[in-house]
Coordinates of C-alpha atoms and ligand atoms in Angstrom, one line a residue:
Chain M
M1446 CA 14.0 23.0 -2.2
S1447 CA 12.2 20.1 -3.7
D1448 CA 9.2 17.8 -2.1
T1449 CA 9.9 14.8 0.2
L1450 CA 7.1 12.4 -0.9
V1451 CA 6.1 10.2 1.5
L1452 CA 5.6 6.5 1.7
L1453 CA 1.4 5.8 2.6
D1454 CA 1.6 2.6 4.7
H1455 CA -2.5 1.4 5.5
T1456 CA -4.0 -0.8 6.5
A1457 CA -6.2 -3.7 4.2
S1458 CA -8.5 -1.3 4.8
G1459 CA -7.1 2.2 4.2
A1460 CA -6.6 3.3 7.6
L1461 CA -2.7 5.2 7.7
R1462 CA -0.7 3.2 9.9
T1463 CA 0.5 5.8 13.2
P1464 CA 4.2 6.1 11.7
V1465 CA 3.1 7.9 8.3
R1466 CA 1.3 10.3 10.8
E1467 CA 5.4 10.3 11.9
L1468 CA 6.6 10.7 8.7
V1469 CA 4.7 13.2 7.2
T1470 CA 5.4 15.5 11.0
L1471 CA 9.2 14.8 9.9
A1472 CA 8.9 16.2 6.2
R1473 CA 7.1 19.3 6.5
S1474 CA 10.5 20.4 8.8
L1475 CA 12.5 19.3 6.3
G1476 CA 10.9 22.0 3.5
G1477 CA 10.2 22.3 0.7
G1478 CA 6.5 20.0 -0.5
V1479 CA 5.4 16.9 1.4
T1480 CA 3.8 14.4 -1.4
G1481 CA 2.4 11.8 -0.5
A1482 CA 2.9 7.7 -2.3
W1483 CA -0.9 6.1 -2.2
A1484 CA -0.1 1.7 -3.0
V1485 CA -3.2 1.5 -4.5
D1486 CA -3.0 -2.5 -3.0
G1487 CA -6.7 -3.4 -2.9
A1488 CA -7.5 -0.6 -0.6
E1489 CA -8.0 3.7 -1.6
P1490 CA -7.6 7.0 0.8
S1491 CA -11.2 7.0 2.6
A1492 CA -12.4 10.8 2.2
Q1493 CA -12.2 10.6 6.6
T1494 CA -8.2 9.2 5.7
L1495 CA -7.2 12.2 3.1
A1496 CA -8.4 14.5 5.5
E1497 CA -5.7 13.1 7.8
L1498 CA -3.2 13.7 5.4
G1499 CA -4.9 17.8 4.9
A1500 CA -3.8 17.7 8.2
L1501 CA -0.9 17.1 8.6
G1502 CA 0.0 18.9 5.7
V1503 CA -0.6 16.7 2.6
T1504 CA -0.5 18.5 -1.1
Q1505 CA -1.1 16.0 -3.5
V1506 CA -1.9 11.9 -2.1
Y1507 CA -0.4 10.1 -6.0
R1508 CA -2.2 7.0 -6.5
V1509 CA 0.1 4.2 -7.4
T1510 CA -1.4 1.8 -9.1
A1511 CA 0.2 -1.0 -11.0
D1512 CA -1.8 -2.4 -13.9
G1513 CA -2.5 -5.1 -13.3
A1514 CA 1.0 -6.3 -10.9
D1515 CA 0.6 -6.9 -7.5
L1516 CA 2.2 -3.8 -5.9
H1517 CA 3.0 -5.9 -2.9
A1518 CA 5.5 -7.1 -4.6
A1519 CA 8.9 -5.4 -3.7
A1520 CA 9.9 -4.9 -6.6
V1521 CA 6.9 -3.6 -7.9
L1522 CA 6.4 -1.1 -5.9
A1523 CA 9.6 0.0 -6.4
E1524 CA 9.3 0.5 -9.9
G1525 CA 6.2 2.7 -9.5
L1526 CA 8.8 4.8 -6.5
A1527 CA 11.3 5.3 -8.8
G1528 CA 8.8 6.4 -12.0
L1529 CA 7.3 9.4 -9.5
L1530 CA 10.5 10.2 -8.1
E1531 CA 11.5 11.3 -11.1
A1532 CA 8.0 11.9 -12.2
T1533 CA 7.7 15.0 -9.7
G1534 CA 12.2 15.5 -9.5
A1535 CA 10.8 15.2 -5.6
S1536 CA 14.0 14.4 -4.3
T1537 CA 13.8 12.8 -0.2
L1538 CA 11.2 9.7 -0.2
L1539 CA 10.7 8.8 3.6
A1540 CA 9.2 5.5 4.5
T1541 CA 8.7 2.7 8.2
S1542 CA 11.5 1.6 8.6
S1543 CA 9.6 -2.1 8.3
F1544 CA 11.5 -5.3 6.6
E1545 CA 8.9 -4.6 3.6
N1546 CA 9.9 -1.3 3.6
K1547 CA 13.9 -1.6 3.2
E1548 CA 12.6 -4.1 -0.1
V1549 CA 12.1 -1.6 -1.3
A1550 CA 14.9 0.3 -0.6
A1551 CA 17.3 -1.7 -1.6
H1552 CA 15.8 -2.0 -4.6
L1553 CA 15.6 1.3 -5.4
A1554 CA 19.2 1.8 -3.8
V1555 CA 20.2 -0.3 -7.5
A1556 CA 17.3 1.3 -9.8
T1557 CA 18.2 4.7 -9.1
G1558 CA 21.3 5.6 -7.0
A1559 CA 19.8 6.3 -4.1
G1560 CA 21.0 7.3 -1.4
V1561 CA 19.5 4.3 2.1
V1562 CA 19.2 5.2 5.0
T1563 CA 18.0 2.0 7.5
D1564 CA 15.8 2.9 11.3
A1565 CA 16.7 6.1 11.0
D1566 CA 15.3 7.6 14.1
A1567 CA 16.1 12.1 13.4
L1568 CA 16.7 13.7 9.9
E1569 CA 17.6 17.2 9.4
R1570 CA 18.9 19.4 6.5
V1571 CA 23.1 20.9 6.9
D1572 CA 24.0 22.7 4.5
G1573 CA 22.1 21.7 2.2
A1574 CA 22.7 18.0 2.8
L1575 CA 19.9 15.5 4.1
V1576 CA 21.8 13.4 7.3
A1577 CA 20.2 11.6 9.4
G1578 CA 20.3 10.1 13.1
K1579 CA 20.6 5.8 13.8
T1580 CA 21.7 4.6 16.8
V1581 CA 23.6 1.0 15.9
F1582 CA 25.3 -2.1 18.2
A1583 CA 22.0 -2.6 20.1
G1584 CA 21.3 1.1 20.7
T1585 CA 25.3 1.1 22.6
W1586 CA 26.9 3.5 20.1
T1587 CA 24.2 6.6 18.1
T1588 CA 25.9 8.2 14.1
R1589 CA 24.7 11.3 11.7
C1590 CA 25.1 9.4 8.3
A1591 CA 24.4 12.4 5.8
V1592 CA 23.3 11.1 2.9
R1593 CA 25.8 11.8 -0.3
A1594 CA 23.6 10.5 -3.6
A1595 CA 21.2 13.1 -5.5
L1596 CA 18.4 11.2 -4.0
A1597 CA 17.9 10.0 -0.6
V1598 CA 15.4 7.1 0.9
V1599 CA 15.4 7.4 4.3
L1600 CA 13.2 4.9 6.4
L1601 CA 12.0 6.1 10.2
K1602 CA 11.6 4.2 13.3
A1603 CA 8.3 4.4 14.7
N1604 CA 7.8 7.0 17.7
S1605 CA 10.5 8.7 16.9
V1606 CA 9.1 11.5 16.7
V1607 CA 5.8 13.2 17.9
A1608 CA 3.0 13.6 14.9
A1609 CA 1.6 17.0 15.1
D1610 CA -0.6 18.1 12.4
A1611 CA 0.8 21.1 10.4
D1612 CA -0.2 25.1 11.4
A1613 CA -3.0 25.6 8.5
P1614 CA -4.7 22.0 7.2
V1615 CA -4.9 21.6 3.4
E1616 CA -7.3 19.6 1.2
P1617 CA -4.6 16.9 -0.4
Q1618 CA -4.9 16.4 -4.7
V1619 CA -5.5 13.1 -5.4
T1620 CA -3.2 12.2 -8.8
E1621 CA -3.1 9.3 -10.4
H1622 CA 0.0 7.9 -11.3
A1623 CA -0.3 4.8 -13.0
F1624 CA 2.6 2.6 -14.2
T1625 CA 3.3 -1.2 -15.7
A1626 CA 5.8 -2.9 -14.1
S1627 CA 8.6 -3.9 -16.1
A1628 CA 8.7 -8.6 -16.7
S1629 CA 11.6 -8.4 -14.0
A1630 CA 10.1 -6.9 -11.5
T1631 CA 6.6 -9.4 -11.2
R1632 CA 9.1 -12.4 -11.6
V1633 CA 7.9 -12.8 -7.5
R1634 CA 4.6 -13.8 -7.8
V1635 CA 2.7 -13.8 -4.2
V1636 CA 1.0 -16.8 -4.1
E1637 CA -1.2 -16.1 -1.4
R1638 CA -1.2 -13.5 0.9
T1639 CA -3.1 -13.2 4.7
E1640 CA -3.4 -9.7 7.3
R1641 CA -3.4 -10.6 10.9
P1642 CA -6.4 -10.5 12.0
A1643 CA -6.5 -6.8 14.3
T1644 CA -5.7 -7.4 18.0
G1645 CA -7.7 -4.3 19.1
R1646 CA -4.1 -3.2 21.0
P1647 CA -1.7 -1.3 18.9
D1648 CA 0.8 -1.9 16.6
L1649 CA 3.9 -3.9 18.5
G1650 CA 6.3 -2.0 16.1
S1651 CA 4.7 1.2 16.5
A1652 CA 2.9 1.2 20.4
H1653 CA 3.9 4.1 22.5
I1654 CA 3.9 1.4 25.5
V1655 CA 4.9 -2.2 25.4
V1656 CA 4.2 -4.7 27.9
T1657 CA 6.6 -7.9 27.4
G1658 CA 7.3 -11.4 28.7
G1659 CA 9.9 -13.9 28.4
R1660 CA 10.6 -17.4 30.0
G1661 CA 9.1 -16.6 33.3
T1662 CA 5.9 -15.7 32.7
E1663 CA 5.5 -19.8 32.1
G1664 CA 3.0 -19.6 29.4
D1665 CA 0.8 -17.5 30.8
F1666 CA 0.8 -14.3 28.9
T1667 CA -2.8 -13.3 30.9
P1668 CA -1.2 -10.6 33.7
L1669 CA 0.7 -8.8 31.2
E1670 CA -2.0 -8.6 29.0
E1671 CA -4.1 -7.4 31.1
L1672 CA -1.8 -4.7 32.5
A1673 CA -0.8 -4.1 28.5
D1674 CA -4.7 -2.9 28.7
V1675 CA -4.4 -0.5 31.2
L1676 CA -2.2 1.7 29.6
G1677 CA -3.1 1.0 26.0
A1678 CA 0.1 -0.8 25.1
A1679 CA 0.8 -3.3 22.8
V1680 CA 1.9 -7.1 23.9
G1681 CA 5.7 -8.3 23.0
A1682 CA 7.2 -11.5 24.2
T1683 CA 11.0 -13.3 23.7
R1684 CA 11.6 -16.2 20.4
V1685 CA 11.3 -18.5 24.0
A1686 CA 7.9 -17.9 24.6
T1687 CA 6.7 -17.9 20.7
D1688 CA 8.9 -20.5 20.0
E1689 CA 7.6 -21.8 23.1
G1690 CA 4.6 -21.4 21.2
W1691 CA 2.3 -19.3 24.0
I1692 CA 2.2 -16.2 22.0
G1693 CA 2.4 -15.7 18.1
H1694 CA 5.6 -15.6 15.7
D1695 CA 4.8 -11.7 15.4
A1696 CA 4.7 -11.0 18.9
Q1697 CA 8.9 -11.6 18.8
I1698 CA 11.2 -8.3 20.0
G1699 CA 14.5 -8.7 19.1
Q1700 CA 17.3 -9.3 16.3
T1701 CA 15.5 -11.7 14.6
G1702 CA 12.7 -10.3 15.9
V1703 CA 10.1 -6.8 15.2
T1704 CA 12.4 -4.2 16.7
I1705 CA 10.6 -1.8 18.9
S1706 CA 11.4 1.5 20.1
P1707 CA 8.9 3.0 23.0
R1708 CA 8.6 5.5 25.0
L1709 CA 8.2 2.9 27.7
Y1710 CA 9.4 -0.5 27.7
I1711 CA 8.0 -2.8 30.1
G1712 CA 9.8 -6.4 30.3
A1713 CA 8.6 -9.4 32.9
G1714 CA 10.6 -12.8 33.2
V1715 CA 13.2 -11.6 31.0
S1716 CA 16.3 -11.4 31.0
G1717 CA 17.5 -9.6 28.3
A1718 CA 19.5 -11.5 26.4
V1719 CA 21.9 -10.0 23.9
H1720 CA 19.3 -11.1 20.6
H1721 CA 16.6 -9.2 22.5
R1722 CA 18.5 -6.3 23.6
G1723 CA 19.3 -6.2 19.9
G1724 CA 15.5 -5.1 19.0
M1725 CA 14.5 -2.8 22.2
Q1726 CA 17.4 -1.5 24.1
A1727 CA 16.8 2.4 21.8
S1728 CA 13.3 2.4 23.7
G1729 CA 12.4 6.0 26.4
T1730 CA 12.4 4.3 29.5
I1731 CA 13.0 0.9 30.4
V1732 CA 11.0 -0.9 33.0
A1733 CA 12.4 -4.1 34.7
I1734 CA 10.8 -6.9 36.2
N1735 CA 12.5 -10.0 37.0
S1736 CA 13.2 -12.3 40.3
D1737 CA 17.3 -13.0 39.3
P1738 CA 18.9 -10.1 40.6
D1739 CA 22.0 -10.9 38.5
A1740 CA 20.2 -10.9 35.3
P1741 CA 21.7 -8.7 31.8
I1742 CA 17.8 -6.4 31.7
F1743 CA 18.6 -4.8 35.2
E1744 CA 22.8 -3.6 33.2
I1745 CA 19.8 -0.9 31.3
A1746 CA 17.1 -0.8 32.9
D1747 CA 15.9 2.5 34.0
Y1748 CA 14.0 1.0 36.6
G1749 CA 14.5 -2.4 37.7
V1750 CA 12.3 -4.5 40.1
V1751 CA 13.9 -7.8 41.3
G1752 CA 10.8 -9.5 41.8
D1753 CA 8.5 -12.0 41.1
L1754 CA 6.4 -11.4 38.4
T1755 CA 3.1 -13.0 39.2
T1756 CA 2.7 -11.2 42.1
V1757 CA 4.2 -7.9 41.1
V1758 CA 3.2 -7.4 37.7
P1759 CA -0.6 -7.8 38.9
Q1760 CA -0.2 -5.3 42.3
L1761 CA 1.5 -2.3 39.3
T1762 CA -2.2 -3.6 37.5
A1763 CA -4.8 -3.2 40.1
E1764 CA -2.2 0.0 41.4
L1765 CA -2.6 1.6 37.7
R1766 CA -6.3 1.3 37.4
R1767 CA -6.8 2.0 41.0
L1768 CA -4.3 5.7 39.9
K1769 CA -5.8 6.3 37.2
G1770 CA -9.9 6.4 39.0
Chain H
M1195 CA 21.6 -27.5 -9.0
K1196 CA 24.2 -24.5 -7.5
I1197 CA 24.3 -22.4 -5.1
V1198 CA 26.1 -19.6 -3.5
V1199 CA 25.7 -17.9 0.2
C1200 CA 27.5 -15.3 1.0
V1201 CA 28.3 -15.4 4.6
K1202 CA 29.5 -11.9 6.5
Y1203 CA 31.9 -12.2 9.6
V1204 CA 30.6 -9.8 11.7
P1205 CA 32.4 -8.9 15.5
D1206 CA 30.6 -11.0 18.3
I1207 CA 27.1 -9.9 19.5
Q1208 CA 28.5 -10.4 22.7
S1209 CA 31.4 -8.4 22.3
D1210 CA 31.9 -5.4 23.0
R1211 CA 32.0 -3.3 19.4
R1212 CA 32.8 -0.3 18.3
L1213 CA 32.6 2.5 15.1
V1214 CA 36.7 3.8 14.6
D1215 CA 36.0 6.8 12.2
G1216 CA 32.5 5.4 11.6
R1217 CA 33.4 2.7 10.8
T1218 CA 32.9 -1.1 12.7
A1219 CA 36.3 -2.2 14.2
R1220 CA 37.2 -5.1 13.1
D1221 CA 40.5 -5.8 15.0
G1222 CA 38.3 -7.4 18.1
G1223 CA 40.2 -10.5 17.4
D1224 CA 36.4 -12.2 18.0
G1225 CA 35.0 -11.7 15.0
T1226 CA 32.5 -14.7 14.5
L1227 CA 30.7 -16.1 11.6
N1228 CA 27.4 -14.4 10.4
E1229 CA 25.4 -16.1 13.9
L1230 CA 22.3 -15.7 11.3
D1231 CA 24.6 -16.9 8.2
E1232 CA 24.7 -21.1 9.7
N1233 CA 20.6 -20.5 8.9
A1234 CA 21.7 -20.1 4.9
L1235 CA 24.2 -22.4 4.5
E1236 CA 21.9 -24.9 6.4
A1237 CA 19.1 -24.1 4.1
A1238 CA 22.0 -24.2 1.2
L1239 CA 22.6 -27.8 2.0
S1240 CA 19.3 -29.0 3.0
V1241 CA 17.8 -27.9 -1.0
V1242 CA 21.2 -29.7 -1.7
E1243 CA 20.8 -33.4 -0.3
A1244 CA 17.1 -32.9 -1.3
A1245 CA 18.1 -32.1 -5.0
G1246 CA 20.1 -35.9 -4.6
E1247 CA 23.2 -33.8 -6.5
G1248 CA 24.2 -29.9 -6.8
S1249 CA 27.0 -28.1 -4.8
V1250 CA 27.2 -25.5 -2.4
V1251 CA 30.0 -22.2 -2.7
V1252 CA 30.4 -20.1 0.0
V1253 CA 31.3 -16.4 -0.8
T1254 CA 32.3 -14.1 2.0
V1255 CA 33.2 -10.6 1.9
G1256 CA 35.8 -9.1 4.2
P1257 CA 39.4 -7.7 5.3
D1258 CA 41.8 -11.4 6.9
D1259 CA 40.2 -12.8 9.0
A1260 CA 36.8 -12.9 7.4
V1261 CA 38.0 -15.9 6.1
D1262 CA 37.1 -17.7 8.6
A1263 CA 33.9 -17.1 8.0
V1264 CA 34.0 -19.0 4.7
R1265 CA 35.9 -21.6 6.8
K1266 CA 33.1 -22.2 8.6
G1267 CA 31.0 -23.6 5.7
L1268 CA 33.9 -25.3 4.9
Q1269 CA 33.2 -27.1 8.5
M1270 CA 29.3 -27.5 7.6
G1271 CA 30.0 -29.4 4.6
A1272 CA 30.0 -26.2 1.8
D1273 CA 32.3 -27.5 -1.7
E1274 CA 34.4 -24.3 -2.2
A1275 CA 34.7 -21.3 -0.8
V1276 CA 35.5 -17.4 -2.0
H1277 CA 36.9 -15.0 0.0
V1278 CA 37.0 -11.0 -2.2
L1279 CA 39.9 -9.1 -0.9
D1280 CA 40.4 -5.4 -1.3
D1281 CA 41.5 -2.3 0.5
A1282 CA 39.9 -1.1 -1.5
I1283 CA 36.1 -2.2 -0.1
A1284 CA 36.6 -0.6 3.3
G1285 CA 33.9 1.5 4.1
S1286 CA 31.5 -0.2 1.8
D1287 CA 27.9 0.2 2.5
A1288 CA 25.9 -1.7 2.0
L1289 CA 25.2 -1.4 -2.3
G1290 CA 29.0 -1.0 -2.5
T1291 CA 28.9 -5.1 -0.6
A1292 CA 26.2 -5.8 -3.1
R1293 CA 28.2 -5.4 -5.7
V1294 CA 31.2 -7.0 -4.5
L1295 CA 28.9 -10.1 -4.0
A1296 CA 27.6 -9.9 -7.2
A1297 CA 30.6 -9.4 -8.7
A1298 CA 31.7 -12.3 -6.8
V1299 CA 28.5 -14.9 -7.7
R1300 CA 29.2 -14.2 -12.1
H1301 CA 33.2 -15.1 -10.7
V1302 CA 32.4 -18.8 -9.8
G1303 CA 29.6 -18.9 -13.0
G1304 CA 26.4 -17.6 -11.5
A1305 CA 24.3 -19.3 -9.3
D1306 CA 20.4 -21.4 -9.7
L1307 CA 20.0 -20.1 -6.1
V1308 CA 21.6 -17.2 -4.1
V1309 CA 21.3 -17.7 -0.7
T1310 CA 22.3 -15.3 2.3
G1311 CA 20.8 -14.5 5.3
M1312 CA 18.3 -12.4 7.1
A1313 CA 20.7 -9.5 8.1
G1314 CA 24.3 -8.7 9.1
L1315 CA 23.7 -9.3 13.5
D1316 CA 26.9 -5.4 13.1
G1317 CA 24.5 -3.3 10.1
L1318 CA 21.5 -4.9 10.5
T1319 CA 20.2 -3.1 8.0
S1320 CA 18.3 -6.3 5.2
L1321 CA 19.5 -4.1 2.8
V1322 CA 21.7 -6.4 1.3
P1323 CA 20.7 -9.3 0.0
T1324 CA 17.6 -8.2 -2.5
A1325 CA 20.2 -4.9 -3.5
L1326 CA 22.6 -8.8 -4.5
A1327 CA 19.4 -10.2 -5.7
S1328 CA 18.7 -6.7 -8.2
L1329 CA 22.4 -6.1 -9.6
L1330 CA 22.4 -10.0 -10.5
D1331 CA 18.7 -9.4 -12.5
V1332 CA 17.1 -12.5 -9.8
P1333 CA 13.9 -12.0 -7.7
A1334 CA 14.8 -11.5 -4.6
L1335 CA 12.5 -13.7 -2.1
P1336 CA 13.2 -12.1 1.5
L1337 CA 13.0 -13.2 5.5
A1338 CA 12.3 -17.1 4.0
A1339 CA 11.1 -18.0 7.3
S1340 CA 11.0 -22.3 4.7
L1341 CA 11.8 -22.1 1.9
E1342 CA 11.7 -25.7 -1.3
V1343 CA 13.1 -25.8 -4.2
T1344 CA 10.9 -28.2 -6.3
G1345 CA 12.5 -28.4 -10.0
S1346 CA 13.5 -24.8 -11.4
T1347 CA 10.8 -23.4 -8.9
V1348 CA 11.6 -21.9 -5.5
R1349 CA 9.1 -21.2 -2.9
V1350 CA 9.2 -19.8 0.2
T1351 CA 6.9 -18.9 3.3
R1352 CA 7.6 -15.0 5.4
N1353 CA 5.9 -13.5 7.9
L1354 CA 5.8 -10.3 8.0
D1355 CA 4.1 -7.2 11.1
H1356 CA 0.4 -7.7 9.0
A1357 CA 0.9 -9.9 7.2
S1358 CA 2.0 -13.4 6.2
E1359 CA 2.9 -14.7 2.4
V1360 CA 4.1 -17.1 0.4
L1361 CA 6.1 -16.3 -2.6
E1362 CA 7.2 -18.3 -5.5
A1363 CA 9.6 -17.6 -8.5
D1364 CA 11.8 -19.8 -11.0
L1365 CA 15.4 -20.2 -10.9
P1366 CA 18.1 -18.9 -11.3
A1367 CA 17.1 -16.3 -7.8
L1368 CA 17.1 -15.1 -4.4
V1369 CA 16.0 -16.6 -1.0
S1370 CA 17.2 -14.6 2.4
V1371 CA 16.5 -17.0 5.0
T1372 CA 15.3 -15.9 9.0
D1373 CA 16.2 -17.7 12.1
Q1374 CA 13.0 -20.0 11.9
A1375 CA 13.7 -21.7 8.8
N1376 CA 16.0 -24.5 10.1
E1377 CA 18.5 -25.6 13.0
P1378 CA 21.8 -25.1 11.3
R1379 CA 23.4 -28.3 12.2
Y1380 CA 27.4 -28.3 13.9
P1381 CA 30.6 -29.1 12.3
N1382 CA 31.9 -32.6 13.0
F1383 CA 35.2 -34.3 13.1
K1384 CA 34.6 -35.7 9.9
G1385 CA 33.5 -31.5 8.4
I1386 CA 36.1 -30.1 9.9
M1387 CA 38.9 -32.7 8.2
A1388 CA 37.8 -32.8 4.9
A1389 CA 37.0 -28.7 5.2
K1390 CA 41.2 -28.3 5.5
K1391 CA 41.1 -29.4 1.9
K1392 CA 38.6 -27.5 0.1
P1393 CA 40.0 -24.9 -1.8
V1394 CA 39.1 -21.7 -1.0
T1395 CA 39.9 -18.9 -3.3
T1396 CA 41.3 -15.2 -2.9
L1397 CA 40.1 -12.3 -5.2
T1398 CA 40.6 -9.2 -5.0
L1399 CA 38.4 -5.7 -6.9
A1400 CA 40.8 -6.7 -10.0
D1401 CA 40.5 -10.6 -10.2
L1402 CA 36.4 -9.6 -10.8
G1403 CA 36.9 -6.7 -12.7
L1404 CA 35.4 -4.6 -10.4
D1405 CA 36.4 -0.3 -10.4
A1406 CA 37.4 0.4 -6.9
T1407 CA 35.1 3.9 -6.6
L1408 CA 32.0 1.8 -7.2
V1409 CA 32.9 0.8 -3.8
G1410 CA 34.2 1.4 -0.5
D1411 CA 34.3 5.0 0.2
A1412 CA 34.5 5.9 -2.6
G1413 CA 31.9 4.2 -3.6
S1414 CA 29.2 4.3 -0.6
R1415 CA 26.5 6.9 -1.6
T1416 CA 26.0 7.7 2.5
E1417 CA 28.8 9.0 4.8
V1418 CA 29.1 8.5 8.6
L1419 CA 29.7 11.8 10.1
E1420 CA 30.3 11.3 14.1
A1421 CA 29.7 8.3 16.2
A1422 CA 29.4 7.7 19.5
P1423 CA 28.7 5.4 22.7
R1424 CA 25.9 6.1 24.3
P1425 CA 26.1 8.1 27.4
A1426 CA 24.5 5.6 30.2
R1427 CA 21.7 6.2 31.7
E1428 CA 21.4 7.9 34.6
D1429 CA 19.3 7.8 37.3
R1430 CA 18.0 4.5 37.4
V1431 CA 16.6 2.6 39.8
L1432 CA 16.9 -1.0 40.7
V1433 CA 14.1 -2.1 43.9
N1434 CA 13.9 -5.2 46.1
D1435 CA 10.3 -6.0 45.6
T1436 CA 9.3 -6.3 50.4
G1437 CA 5.6 -6.6 48.7
D1438 CA 5.2 -3.2 47.7
A1439 CA 6.9 -2.8 44.0
G1440 CA 3.6 -2.3 42.1
V1441 CA 2.6 0.2 44.0
K1442 CA 5.8 2.2 44.1
L1443 CA 6.5 1.6 40.2
A1444 CA 3.4 2.9 39.2
A1445 CA 3.3 6.0 41.6
Y1446 CA 7.0 6.1 38.8
L1447 CA 5.6 5.8 36.2
V1448 CA 3.1 7.9 36.8
E1449 CA 5.6 10.9 37.8
N1450 CA 7.0 10.4 34.9
Q1451 CA 4.2 10.8 32.1
L1452 CA 5.0 8.3 31.4
V1453 CA 1.9 5.8 31.3
Ligands
FAD2321 C1 20.4 -16.5 16.2 C2 18.8 -16.3 17.4 C3 18.5 -15.4 17.6 C4 18.0 -14.8 18.2 N1 16.9 -13.6 18.1 C5 16.0 -13.6 19.3 C6 15.1 -11.8 19.2 O1 14.6 -12.2 18.1 N2 15.0 -12.0 20.3 C7 14.7 -13.0 21.4 O2 13.7 -12.7 22.7 N3 15.3 -13.8 22.3 C8 16.3 -14.0 20.5 N4 17.1 -15.1 20.6 C9 17.1 -16.4 21.7 C10 18.0 -15.7 22.6 O3 19.5 -15.6 23.2 C11 17.3 -15.7 24.1 O4 17.4 -17.0 24.5 C12 16.3 -14.9 24.8 O5 15.6 -14.3 24.5 C13 16.4 -15.8 26.0 O6 14.5 -15.2 26.3 P1 13.7 -15.1 27.9 O7 14.1 -13.7 28.5 O8 12.3 -14.6 27.8 O9 14.1 -16.6 28.5 P2 15.9 -16.6 30.0 O10 17.1 -16.1 28.8 O11 15.1 -18.1 30.2 O12 14.8 -15.8 31.1 C14 14.0 -15.5 31.3 C15 13.8 -15.2 32.7 O13 12.7 -14.9 33.8 C16 13.2 -14.6 34.7 N5 12.4 -14.9 35.5 C17 11.2 -16.6 35.8 N6 10.4 -16.4 36.5 C18 10.0 -15.4 36.9 C19 8.9 -15.4 38.0 N7 8.2 -15.8 38.4 N8 9.5 -13.5 38.0 C20 10.4 -12.5 37.5 N9 11.1 -12.9 36.6 C21 10.8 -14.8 36.3 C22 14.7 -15.8 35.2 O14 14.7 -14.8 36.2 C23 15.0 -15.4 34.1 O15 16.0 -14.0 33.9 C24 18.4 -15.2 19.5 C25 18.8 -16.7 19.1 C26 19.4 -17.1 18.4 C27 20.9 -17.7 18.7

């Protein structure tokens, strides 16, 4: 059984992004070894990162370097990965389901003949073939999808798997994979790239709990932020809230924003418009606080409170603080 | 400047969307132009207007009804339309669709710029734009929140999960746009009347010289094995706040080990 290569998404300072731990955990269950590809885009894997990968059971880490080309350009990274997949004979590439990785996957599909599944929430080997689970139509349908090609590229949604260390830690070997990007891959010039400053809260895309505010907040996100901090949650928003400038555009959840599938979603002053639901309906448990009993979000909420968020949310925060002692 | 805009005809997202035999049901009669493709059309029309010259060709791949998607494009102001219609295309995955689109772009004589929406609101894979660029061998600049063509250079800004970027490439190139890029115009009466006189060319795979085994079910590298509506959630709770809803909710969260 051939190996699974995991794309090691990392921060600019060289720390693993949380969903990578989930990817590696899943990769171990597929049989064969687990290796990792680290794009050297300025950041190197720190000793601590390598130890974490070893604890997760990653035997090999390939340092992918592009000979002067920018690995932030999807076409460049895709060429590096295509070469690495060929060199190692790995039959599966696992990566987080982000827009950037979707670009890389699309390049790989054309260049290598890979079959691609995006937004997967499960993956298993059935009679040798890879079969992915995925929900579609704003989380209203579940599907199972087999990859027919020799090479599979599967992009996994965050929070689909509970991350766990391997039974026995290993010490990953670090190997160089240098390549020269083609003229065609370097036609896109990354003129400017600004990393978003860390907020101290978890990443919206991979947080276990997300507290979301909509128009009903009337611009005051403070009660939601306080709730999020008690819960260790990320703060998200509807497009109305981001368009109004109440919170940054990167907080937008929905079909044209971030897709989330946390264990717990709490929406306050959010109507549950279909464009928003597309990005959050696959959440584990949905809690809605809305003053309008007819708000569509109540149709999908596991727990709905018909009430004013300006009183319900602070009371919830205070009570959780009290219960936590 | 010649711009090709690729648009998709999708089930209305407000409607009850279904899968039949693993494929999106397209028989509901409530299909529509993928909303995000209106942003693509607007972007293309604006580029031509800013340049003071050029033309916009709108292309779609899909069943009979899909012609409505390109008609909407003509009403907004595109100059001509192409509808690729062939039973063999049904069941195509993202790569199969990109192959048909690439062949269609070549058939109309290529383009200085190809513009698409950021995603189809049915499948939402976002794979087609980049795959299409790769097949056409032009640079891809996806997820543009703004775009600008200066001479023979296109520059876009984009907001990703962890960073914002400015990308640039020489034409010919492909750009996919988000709904941040612009406010799509509404077709006016004049546009609607003018659209009736504009040509819609219907093409088959044979016209495009495309081998049917590369598209549709035959060419697909992924296969939907099962599809089912997600069961309704059970044990749902709805409470009216009578002064202690926050306390009750906290208890629920703790009891269910959600926090
Ligand atoms: C192409 C396109 C793409 C889009 N993409 C997205 C997307 O990605 N994400 C997204 O979110 N939207 C998106 N939208 C917008 C979407 O259609 C809705 O307009 C938006 O989600 C509504 O946001 P909202 O729930 O905050 O506001 P509203 O729909 O106005 O709802 C506000 C709710 O707050 C409640 N409320 C008011 N005051 C209080 C109070 N004091 N206490 C409790 N409840 C209160 C009201 O009862 C109401 O239900 C998109 C639209 C289009 C056309």
